[in-house]
Tab-separated table of C-alpha atoms and ligand atoms in Angstrom:
chain	number	residue	atom	x	y	z
A	1	MET	CA	50.082	-76.811	-16.554
A	2	LYS	CA	46.324	-76.302	-16.497
A	3	ASN	CA	44.744	-72.974	-15.484
A	4	GLN	CA	43.699	-74.300	-12.057
A	5	GLU	CA	47.160	-75.680	-11.188
A	6	ILE	CA	48.707	-72.273	-11.865
A	7	ILE	CA	46.043	-70.520	-9.781
A	8	ASP	CA	46.611	-72.926	-6.857
A	9	MET	CA	50.395	-72.548	-6.976
A	10	THR	CA	50.022	-68.749	-7.026
A	11	SER	CA	47.788	-68.821	-3.918
A	12	GLU	CA	50.266	-71.026	-2.100
A	13	PHE	CA	53.501	-69.222	-2.912
A	14	VAL	CA	52.839	-65.665	-4.133
A	15	ALA	CA	52.061	-62.759	-1.773
A	16	PRO	CA	48.323	-62.077	-1.986
A	17	THR	CA	48.587	-58.387	-2.972
A	18	TYR	CA	46.568	-58.649	-6.195
A	19	SER	CA	42.971	-59.508	-6.923
A	20	ARG	CA	43.304	-61.339	-10.203
A	21	PHE	CA	40.939	-62.409	-12.968
A	22	GLY	CA	41.685	-66.092	-12.342
A	23	ILE	CA	43.049	-66.710	-15.841
A	24	PRO	CA	46.758	-67.495	-16.333
A	25	MET	CA	47.913	-66.083	-19.671
A	26	VAL	CA	50.720	-67.807	-21.537
A	27	ARG	CA	50.933	-66.235	-25.012
A	28	GLY	CA	50.173	-62.991	-26.805
A	29	LYS	CA	50.233	-61.571	-30.325
A	30	GLY	CA	49.056	-58.089	-31.281
A	31	CYS	CA	45.734	-57.521	-29.480
A	32	GLN	CA	45.210	-61.229	-28.691
A	33	LEU	CA	46.073	-63.254	-25.588
A	34	TRP	CA	45.809	-66.988	-24.938
A	35	ASP	CA	45.459	-68.698	-21.560
A	36	ALA	CA	47.135	-71.928	-20.428
A	37	GLU	CA	44.278	-73.987	-21.911
A	38	GLY	CA	44.338	-72.292	-25.318
A	39	ASN	CA	41.327	-69.985	-24.864
A	40	GLU	CA	41.660	-66.722	-26.798
A	41	TYR	CA	40.994	-63.207	-25.482
A	42	LEU	CA	40.862	-59.751	-27.028
A	43	ASP	CA	42.975	-57.388	-24.942
A	44	PHE	CA	41.375	-53.976	-24.340
A	45	ILE	CA	43.586	-53.173	-21.342
A	46	SER	CA	47.138	-53.727	-22.736
A	47	GLY	CA	48.593	-55.069	-19.499
A	48	LEU	CA	47.430	-51.871	-17.753
A	49	GLY	CA	48.601	-49.480	-20.439
A	50	VAL	CA	51.921	-51.194	-21.117
A	51	ILE	CA	51.520	-53.033	-24.392
A	52	ASN	CA	50.876	-49.964	-26.575
A	53	ILE	CA	52.608	-51.542	-29.593
A	54	GLY	CA	50.754	-54.849	-29.146
A	55	HIS	CA	51.898	-58.135	-27.619
A	56	SER	CA	55.219	-59.558	-28.826
A	57	HIS	CA	55.744	-57.033	-31.606
A	58	PRO	CA	58.396	-58.679	-33.855
A	59	ARG	CA	60.691	-55.632	-33.794
A	60	LEU	CA	60.637	-55.516	-29.983
A	61	VAL	CA	61.176	-59.272	-29.751
A	62	ASP	CA	64.093	-59.038	-32.161
A	63	ALA	CA	65.697	-56.098	-30.314
A	64	VAL	CA	65.412	-57.853	-26.931
A	65	GLN	CA	66.690	-61.167	-28.334
A	66	ARG	CA	69.689	-59.565	-29.998
A	67	GLN	CA	70.511	-57.509	-26.903
A	68	ALA	CA	70.181	-60.513	-24.578
A	69	GLU	CA	72.726	-62.361	-26.671
A	70	ALA	CA	75.188	-59.431	-26.653
A	71	LEU	CA	74.966	-58.056	-23.086
A	72	ILE	CA	72.162	-57.738	-20.542
A	73	HIS	CA	73.625	-55.865	-17.603
A	74	VAL	CA	76.834	-54.310	-16.298
A	75	SER	CA	75.447	-51.605	-13.918
A	76	ASN	CA	75.931	-47.862	-14.070
A	77	LEU	CA	79.587	-48.218	-13.127
A	78	PHE	CA	80.005	-48.196	-16.910
A	79	HIS	CA	78.713	-46.069	-19.762
A	80	ILE	CA	75.864	-47.817	-21.554
A	81	PRO	CA	75.479	-46.866	-25.240
A	82	GLN	CA	71.792	-47.851	-25.421
A	83	GLN	CA	71.046	-45.723	-22.340
A	84	ALA	CA	72.639	-42.643	-23.911
A	85	GLN	CA	70.807	-43.343	-27.193
A	86	LEU	CA	67.428	-43.759	-25.517
A	87	ALA	CA	67.916	-40.572	-23.473
A	88	LYS	CA	68.841	-38.709	-26.684
A	89	GLU	CA	65.791	-40.132	-28.456
A	90	ILE	CA	63.411	-39.118	-25.637
A	91	VAL	CA	64.912	-35.616	-25.384
A	92	SER	CA	64.752	-35.128	-29.164
A	93	ARG	CA	61.000	-35.850	-29.016
A	94	THR	CA	60.278	-33.657	-25.958
A	95	PHE	CA	62.402	-30.723	-24.722
A	96	PRO	CA	66.035	-29.994	-23.782
A	97	ALA	CA	66.571	-32.056	-20.656
A	98	LYS	CA	68.411	-34.921	-19.012
A	99	VAL	CA	67.009	-38.354	-18.249
A	100	PHE	CA	67.320	-40.499	-15.125
A	101	PHE	CA	66.391	-44.126	-15.779
A	102	ALA	CA	64.522	-46.265	-13.272
A	103	ASN	CA	62.527	-49.499	-13.476
A	104	SER	CA	58.896	-48.527	-12.930
A	105	GLY	CA	56.468	-45.626	-12.739
A	106	ALA	CA	56.761	-45.367	-8.986
A	107	GLU	CA	60.535	-45.185	-9.212
A	108	ALA	CA	60.416	-42.545	-11.949
A	109	ASN	CA	58.118	-40.489	-9.686
A	110	GLU	CA	60.279	-41.180	-6.652
A	111	ALA	CA	63.203	-39.695	-8.588
A	112	ALA	CA	61.041	-36.688	-9.532
A	113	ILE	CA	60.086	-36.112	-5.880
A	114	LYS	CA	63.704	-36.324	-4.715
A	115	LEU	CA	64.893	-34.017	-7.485
A	116	ALA	CA	62.133	-31.463	-6.798
A	117	ARG	CA	63.090	-31.384	-3.112
A	118	LYS	CA	66.776	-31.012	-3.875
A	119	TYR	CA	66.114	-28.285	-6.416
A	120	GLY	CA	63.676	-26.502	-4.071
A	121	GLN	CA	66.245	-26.386	-1.305
A	122	HIS	CA	68.861	-25.199	-3.758
A	123	VAL	CA	66.538	-22.237	-4.521
A	124	LYS	CA	65.623	-21.594	-0.868
A	125	PRO	CA	66.231	-23.655	2.295
A	126	GLY	CA	63.014	-25.323	3.500
A	127	ARG	CA	61.360	-25.354	0.079
A	128	VAL	CA	60.375	-29.020	0.085
A	129	GLU	CA	56.583	-29.272	-0.143
A	130	ILE	CA	54.818	-30.874	-3.091
A	131	ILE	CA	51.163	-30.364	-3.948
A	132	THR	CA	49.284	-33.209	-5.625
A	133	ALA	CA	45.630	-33.755	-6.553
A	134	HIS	CA	42.824	-35.779	-4.992
A	135	ASN	CA	42.316	-39.099	-6.812
A	136	ALA	CA	45.864	-39.010	-8.136
A	137	PHE	CA	47.853	-42.188	-8.598
A	138	HIS	CA	51.642	-41.900	-8.541
A	139	GLY	CA	52.762	-45.319	-7.278
A	140	ARG	CA	53.117	-47.551	-4.212
A	141	THR	CA	56.542	-46.704	-2.730
A	142	LEU	CA	56.182	-44.645	0.440
A	143	ALA	CA	56.911	-41.281	-1.204
A	144	THR	CA	54.716	-41.937	-4.239
A	145	LEU	CA	51.992	-43.429	-2.039
A	146	THR	CA	52.061	-40.196	-0.046
A	147	ALA	CA	51.778	-38.285	-3.329
A	148	THR	CA	48.820	-40.519	-4.213
A	149	ALA	CA	46.048	-38.607	-2.491
A	150	GLN	CA	43.679	-41.538	-1.997
A	151	GLU	CA	42.884	-42.853	1.466
A	152	LYS	CA	42.156	-46.385	0.178
A	153	TYR	CA	45.781	-46.845	-0.925
A	154	GLN	CA	47.336	-45.076	2.083
A	155	LYS	CA	45.316	-46.900	4.767
A	156	GLY	CA	47.541	-49.030	6.991
A	157	PHE	CA	50.806	-47.412	5.921
A	158	HIS	CA	50.944	-44.329	8.130
A	159	PRO	CA	53.021	-42.424	9.097
A	160	LEU	CA	53.482	-41.249	5.536
A	161	LEU	CA	56.107	-38.808	4.318
A	162	PRO	CA	55.795	-35.206	5.567
A	163	GLY	CA	55.677	-32.379	3.037
A	164	PHE	CA	52.702	-33.271	0.792
A	165	LEU	CA	49.489	-31.272	0.364
A	166	TYR	CA	46.405	-32.343	-1.587
A	167	VAL	CA	43.876	-30.260	-3.501
A	168	PRO	CA	40.940	-31.183	-5.766
A	169	TYR	CA	41.943	-32.056	-9.346
A	170	ASN	CA	41.060	-29.606	-12.108
A	171	ASP	CA	40.702	-26.745	-9.620
A	172	LEU	CA	43.191	-23.995	-10.378
A	173	SER	CA	42.160	-21.690	-7.570
A	174	ALA	CA	42.529	-24.483	-4.966
A	175	MET	CA	46.025	-25.087	-6.295
A	176	GLU	CA	46.844	-21.391	-6.179
A	177	THR	CA	45.653	-21.126	-2.566
A	178	ALA	CA	47.730	-24.156	-1.531
A	179	VAL	CA	51.054	-22.807	-2.854
A	180	THR	CA	53.248	-21.302	-0.116
A	181	ASP	CA	56.831	-20.189	0.167
A	182	ASN	CA	57.698	-23.772	1.109
A	183	THR	CA	56.258	-25.277	-2.077
A	184	CYS	CA	58.855	-26.743	-4.417
A	185	ALA	CA	56.547	-28.416	-6.965
A	186	ILE	CA	53.089	-29.239	-8.226
A	187	MET	CA	52.740	-32.835	-9.403
A	188	VAL	CA	49.766	-34.042	-11.462
A	189	GLU	CA	48.734	-36.509	-14.153
A	190	PRO	CA	47.565	-34.679	-17.315
A	191	ILE	CA	44.620	-37.113	-17.302
A	192	GLN	CA	44.056	-39.085	-14.108
A	193	GLY	CA	44.107	-42.793	-14.912
A	194	GLU	CA	43.549	-44.973	-11.845
A	195	GLY	CA	41.513	-42.120	-10.332
A	196	GLY	CA	38.764	-42.666	-12.925
A	197	VAL	CA	40.037	-41.369	-16.301
A	198	ASN	CA	39.447	-37.738	-15.291
A	199	VAL	CA	40.143	-35.273	-18.083
A	200	PRO	CA	40.759	-31.721	-16.837
A	201	GLY	CA	39.457	-28.588	-18.568
A	202	ASP	CA	41.564	-27.154	-21.403
A	203	ASP	CA	42.797	-24.328	-19.182
A	204	TYR	CA	44.026	-26.571	-16.327
A	205	LEU	CA	47.526	-27.530	-17.461
A	206	PRO	CA	48.277	-24.073	-18.975
A	207	GLY	CA	46.976	-22.550	-15.717
A	208	LEU	CA	49.289	-24.781	-13.675
A	209	ARG	CA	52.200	-23.849	-15.921
A	210	ASP	CA	51.474	-20.112	-15.402
A	211	LEU	CA	51.119	-20.595	-11.652
A	212	CYS	CA	54.432	-22.458	-11.433
A	213	ASP	CA	56.148	-19.737	-13.486
A	214	GLN	CA	54.727	-16.960	-11.307
A	215	LYS	CA	55.777	-18.681	-8.080
A	216	GLY	CA	59.107	-20.026	-9.360
A	217	ILE	CA	58.175	-23.644	-8.617
A	218	LEU	CA	58.389	-26.836	-10.654
A	219	LEU	CA	55.634	-28.464	-12.692
A	220	ILE	CA	55.943	-32.257	-12.594
A	221	LEU	CA	53.748	-34.133	-15.074
A	222	ASP	CA	53.273	-37.833	-14.406
A	223	GLU	CA	52.739	-39.331	-17.873
A	224	VAL	CA	53.301	-42.903	-16.724
A	225	GLN	CA	49.869	-43.873	-18.060
A	226	THR	CA	49.178	-41.141	-20.642
A	227	GLY	CA	52.648	-41.384	-22.206
A	228	ILE	CA	54.142	-43.201	-25.187
A	229	GLY	CA	51.255	-42.442	-27.487
A	230	ARG	CA	48.344	-43.514	-25.304
A	231	THR	CA	46.372	-40.314	-25.916
A	232	GLY	CA	47.352	-39.899	-29.593
A	233	LYS	CA	50.515	-37.815	-29.138
A	234	LEU	CA	53.754	-39.185	-27.727
A	235	PHE	CA	52.963	-37.323	-24.483
A	236	ASN	CA	49.697	-35.736	-23.514
A	237	TYR	CA	51.300	-32.374	-22.621
A	238	GLN	CA	52.104	-32.024	-26.343
A	239	TYR	CA	48.446	-31.144	-26.975
A	240	TYR	CA	49.224	-27.853	-25.192
A	241	ASP	CA	51.652	-25.036	-25.818
A	242	LEU	CA	53.729	-25.776	-22.720
A	243	GLU	CA	56.470	-27.929	-21.272
A	244	PRO	CA	56.702	-29.370	-17.763
A	245	ASP	CA	59.925	-28.975	-15.766
A	246	ILE	CA	59.899	-32.685	-14.946
A	247	LEU	CA	58.179	-35.426	-16.942
A	248	THR	CA	57.885	-39.033	-15.798
A	249	MET	CA	57.157	-42.085	-17.917
A	250	ALA	CA	57.266	-45.874	-17.565
A	251	LYS	CA	54.645	-48.525	-18.475
A	252	SER	CA	54.762	-48.690	-22.271
A	253	LEU	CA	58.247	-47.244	-22.712
A	254	GLY	CA	59.686	-50.772	-22.627
A	255	GLY	CA	56.650	-52.477	-24.192
A	256	GLY	CA	56.594	-54.891	-21.219
A	257	VAL	CA	60.283	-54.860	-20.319
A	258	PRO	CA	60.421	-52.967	-16.989
A	259	ILE	CA	61.706	-49.408	-17.360
A	260	GLY	CA	60.866	-45.988	-15.968
A	261	ALA	CA	62.319	-42.602	-16.780
A	262	MET	CA	62.355	-39.135	-15.321
A	263	LEU	CA	63.121	-36.276	-17.645
A	264	ALA	CA	64.113	-32.929	-16.120
A	265	LYS	CA	65.040	-29.627	-17.725
A	266	ASN	CA	68.802	-29.144	-17.633
A	267	GLU	CA	68.928	-26.463	-14.932
A	268	VAL	CA	66.805	-28.687	-12.666
A	269	ALA	CA	68.522	-31.980	-13.533
A	270	ASP	CA	71.892	-30.451	-12.807
A	271	VAL	CA	71.269	-30.387	-9.027
A	272	PHE	CA	71.528	-34.198	-9.112
A	273	LEU	CA	75.233	-34.963	-8.720
A	274	PRO	CA	77.061	-38.311	-8.729
A	275	GLY	CA	75.711	-40.133	-5.679
A	276	SER	CA	72.464	-38.087	-5.414
A	277	HIS	CA	70.326	-40.912	-6.754
A	278	ALA	CA	70.880	-44.326	-8.319
A	279	SER	CA	69.397	-47.632	-9.384
A	280	THR	CA	71.288	-50.891	-9.984
A	281	PHE	CA	69.121	-51.877	-12.950
A	282	GLY	CA	68.135	-48.357	-14.076
A	283	GLY	CA	68.728	-47.907	-17.792
A	284	ASN	CA	70.364	-51.285	-18.396
A	285	TYR	CA	71.041	-52.725	-21.835
A	286	LEU	CA	67.923	-54.843	-22.111
A	287	ALA	CA	65.477	-52.170	-20.920
A	288	CYS	CA	66.980	-49.418	-23.069
A	289	SER	CA	67.116	-51.602	-26.185
A	290	ALA	CA	63.445	-52.327	-25.613
A	291	GLY	CA	62.731	-48.593	-25.177
A	292	LEU	CA	64.545	-47.744	-28.405
A	293	ALA	CA	62.594	-50.410	-30.306
A	294	VAL	CA	59.266	-49.193	-28.882
A	295	LEU	CA	59.871	-45.550	-29.849
A	296	GLU	CA	61.002	-46.612	-33.315
A	297	VAL	CA	57.907	-48.751	-33.830
A	298	ILE	CA	55.546	-46.044	-32.519
A	299	HIS	CA	56.887	-43.538	-35.026
A	300	GLN	CA	57.754	-45.690	-38.024
A	301	GLU	CA	54.522	-47.678	-37.987
A	302	GLY	CA	52.149	-44.710	-37.653
A	303	MET	CA	50.780	-45.712	-34.269
A	304	LEU	CA	49.935	-42.188	-33.132
A	305	GLU	CA	47.844	-41.702	-36.260
A	306	ASN	CA	46.151	-45.075	-35.799
A	307	CYS	CA	45.447	-44.227	-32.161
A	308	GLN	CA	43.743	-40.975	-33.168
A	309	ARG	CA	41.775	-42.675	-35.958
A	310	MET	CA	40.583	-45.566	-33.788
A	311	SER	CA	39.828	-43.147	-30.960
A	312	ARG	CA	37.341	-41.239	-33.118
A	313	ILE	CA	35.582	-44.483	-34.091
A	314	LEU	CA	35.549	-45.741	-30.508
A	315	PHE	CA	34.209	-42.547	-28.928
A	316	LYS	CA	31.515	-42.216	-31.620
A	317	ALA	CA	30.356	-45.815	-31.120
A	318	LEU	CA	30.297	-45.440	-27.334
A	319	SER	CA	28.488	-42.149	-27.442
A	320	ASP	CA	25.834	-43.522	-29.888
A	321	PHE	CA	25.328	-46.555	-27.682
A	322	SER	CA	25.122	-44.546	-24.458
A	323	GLU	CA	22.163	-42.560	-25.772
A	324	HIS	CA	20.036	-45.680	-25.301
A	325	CYS	CA	21.784	-47.083	-22.240
A	326	GLU	CA	20.566	-46.396	-18.735
A	327	LEU	CA	23.701	-47.781	-17.071
A	328	ILE	CA	26.160	-45.275	-18.535
A	329	LYS	CA	26.587	-41.918	-16.813
A	330	GLU	CA	29.503	-40.445	-18.757
A	331	ILE	CA	32.149	-41.342	-21.328
A	332	ARG	CA	35.483	-39.565	-21.095
A	333	GLY	CA	39.121	-39.833	-22.095
A	334	LYS	CA	41.429	-39.085	-24.971
A	335	GLY	CA	43.038	-41.185	-27.673
A	336	LEU	CA	42.787	-44.803	-26.593
A	337	MET	CA	42.481	-44.034	-22.875
A	338	VAL	CA	38.779	-44.317	-22.248
A	339	GLY	CA	36.668	-44.253	-19.096
A	340	ILE	CA	32.999	-45.209	-19.061
A	341	GLU	CA	31.432	-44.089	-15.804
A	342	LEU	CA	28.429	-46.152	-14.738
A	343	TYR	CA	25.653	-45.386	-12.272
A	344	SER	CA	26.465	-48.652	-10.470
A	345	GLU	CA	29.476	-50.914	-9.875
A	346	GLY	CA	31.265	-52.228	-12.963
A	347	LYS	CA	32.706	-55.515	-11.679
A	348	GLN	CA	29.897	-57.660	-13.077
A	349	ILE	CA	30.325	-56.167	-16.569
A	350	VAL	CA	34.096	-56.753	-16.460
A	351	ASN	CA	33.579	-60.409	-15.475
A	352	ARG	CA	30.848	-61.017	-18.051
A	353	CYS	CA	33.006	-59.476	-20.821
A	354	LEU	CA	35.872	-61.726	-19.754
A	355	GLU	CA	33.641	-64.811	-20.030
A	356	GLN	CA	33.001	-63.713	-23.638
A	357	GLY	CA	36.733	-63.229	-24.311
A	358	LEU	CA	37.069	-59.452	-23.884
A	359	ILE	CA	39.501	-58.020	-21.312
A	360	ILE	CA	38.562	-54.638	-19.841
A	361	ASN	CA	38.927	-53.366	-16.281
A	362	CYS	CA	37.239	-51.125	-13.781
A	363	THR	CA	38.675	-48.383	-11.614
A	364	MET	CA	37.106	-46.384	-8.753
A	365	GLU	CA	34.420	-49.153	-8.636
A	366	LYS	CA	32.218	-47.487	-11.281
A	367	VAL	CA	34.526	-46.494	-14.136
A	368	LEU	CA	35.084	-49.117	-16.821
A	369	ARG	CA	38.385	-48.550	-18.553
A	370	PHE	CA	39.526	-49.362	-22.096
A	371	LEU	CA	43.250	-49.068	-22.920
A	372	PRO	CA	43.537	-51.155	-26.107
A	373	PRO	CA	46.877	-51.478	-27.929
A	374	LEU	CA	47.490	-48.515	-30.256
A	375	ILE	CA	47.811	-50.949	-33.177
A	376	ILE	CA	44.185	-52.026	-32.871
A	377	THR	CA	42.311	-52.436	-36.150
A	378	GLN	CA	38.715	-51.445	-36.759
A	379	ARG	CA	37.839	-55.140	-36.988
A	380	ASP	CA	39.152	-55.841	-33.475
A	381	LEU	CA	37.594	-52.661	-32.156
A	382	ASP	CA	34.209	-53.722	-33.558
A	383	ARG	CA	34.616	-57.245	-32.168
A	384	GLY	CA	35.339	-55.885	-28.706
A	385	LEU	CA	32.516	-53.371	-28.835
A	386	ASP	CA	30.067	-56.086	-29.960
A	387	ILE	CA	30.899	-58.127	-26.859
A	388	PHE	CA	30.753	-55.041	-24.633
A	389	PHE	CA	27.418	-53.780	-25.959
A	390	LYS	CA	25.811	-57.260	-25.836
A	391	THR	CA	27.013	-57.690	-22.246
A	392	ILE	CA	25.542	-54.366	-21.172
A	393	LYS	CA	22.234	-55.119	-22.965
A	394	ASP	CA	22.018	-58.520	-21.230
A	395	ILE	CA	22.609	-56.935	-17.815
A	396	GLN	CA	20.179	-54.113	-18.520
A	397	GLY	CA	17.545	-56.719	-19.475
B	1	LIG	C1	49.919	-42.194	-13.554
B	1	LIG	C2	50.673	-43.304	-12.898
B	1	LIG	N1	51.774	-43.034	-12.212
B	1	LIG	C3	52.505	-43.996	-11.614
B	1	LIG	C4	52.103	-45.307	-11.659
B	1	LIG	C5	52.910	-46.375	-10.978
B	1	LIG	O1	53.590	-47.117	-11.915
B	1	LIG	P1	54.248	-48.537	-11.513
B	1	LIG	O2	53.129	-49.456	-11.197
B	1	LIG	O3	55.043	-48.916	-12.727
B	1	LIG	O4	55.118	-48.287	-10.326
B	1	LIG	C6	50.935	-45.651	-12.357
B	1	LIG	C7	50.466	-47.047	-12.413
B	1	LIG	O5	49.354	-47.356	-12.737
B	1	LIG	C8	50.205	-44.621	-12.982
B	1	LIG	O6	49.077	-44.889	-13.660
């Protein structure tokens, strides 16, 4: 099929919930993608932070192929060895805890919200409120949409879920003021992704941890976007001397095979009993085999180190360029999660880069976002930056 045929069939039969680039992709390898007509693209967005180990990594392909031949699904009526192994692997790289497996970031967060409410009520009846931050993004199910304190996503879906309060991000005193006796948890992203790649001050997460300890409430960190090496450590919280009570992850955990996970400290996790929560597909053979392969590749192939190395080169190049660029207001991020805030809208730059074969995206209208695969080489980084800088120069005139 040609590009246009695929676009037309999509418009006719697929719900119009996405604004798309208008390019049907059919093949990927490493940092490269090819469309249905054979045109090549350099991927600086990794399927929205999913393809951290690169497209079609041979070890992931092999693991999925072998698992598909052996067994794909039986449901959680049975014990699933790969599920137990993946949970063990995640816990061994984080903190003593138990894992609930889901199929997406929203579902991992949905599980976190349900668990926090159940735990809160176990501590004290009526303790069900969760405080989240302005410009957060936690997902599109009704509970996670309510947690997502952004009017543009919530519009049209009221009434939302009761029991959520919003405060400005990176503002410890606002958070402190918002906590009441009915609060069961604070839920934040360690770096806001969709909200504009907002990096909080160094004291923010430790301050939230202290606040939660003082008030006896839970700290939920949503690492759906920052997790699995995106910021140069397996999880962003590992840059600090603290642990959350609940940690959620998804996106890159399966390297493109849908999976989400919620990790909760044992004393919290233990309020979930058989029947408290469930998912037909959650933690099935295919998804967990993919997760195991991804974690193995991340660690055995030095991807965290490469992420940190490429990050230094990328931030230096962007910062040098921005000194002579009137369009750029600020560059922020960590590891290979980068936001470039412009003075004006970024859509034109995204489209012009795409015409030149570079895939980036834009969030909050003015923040260009780079999330390249963690395997990126300096050659590919330079190629992408060449296209990006030339595009900006052309637009600047
Ligand atoms: C921080 C964060 N949480 C949750 C989600 C929702 O994940 P999903 O789209 O897999 O439901 C996203 C998606 O972008 C995210 O960035």
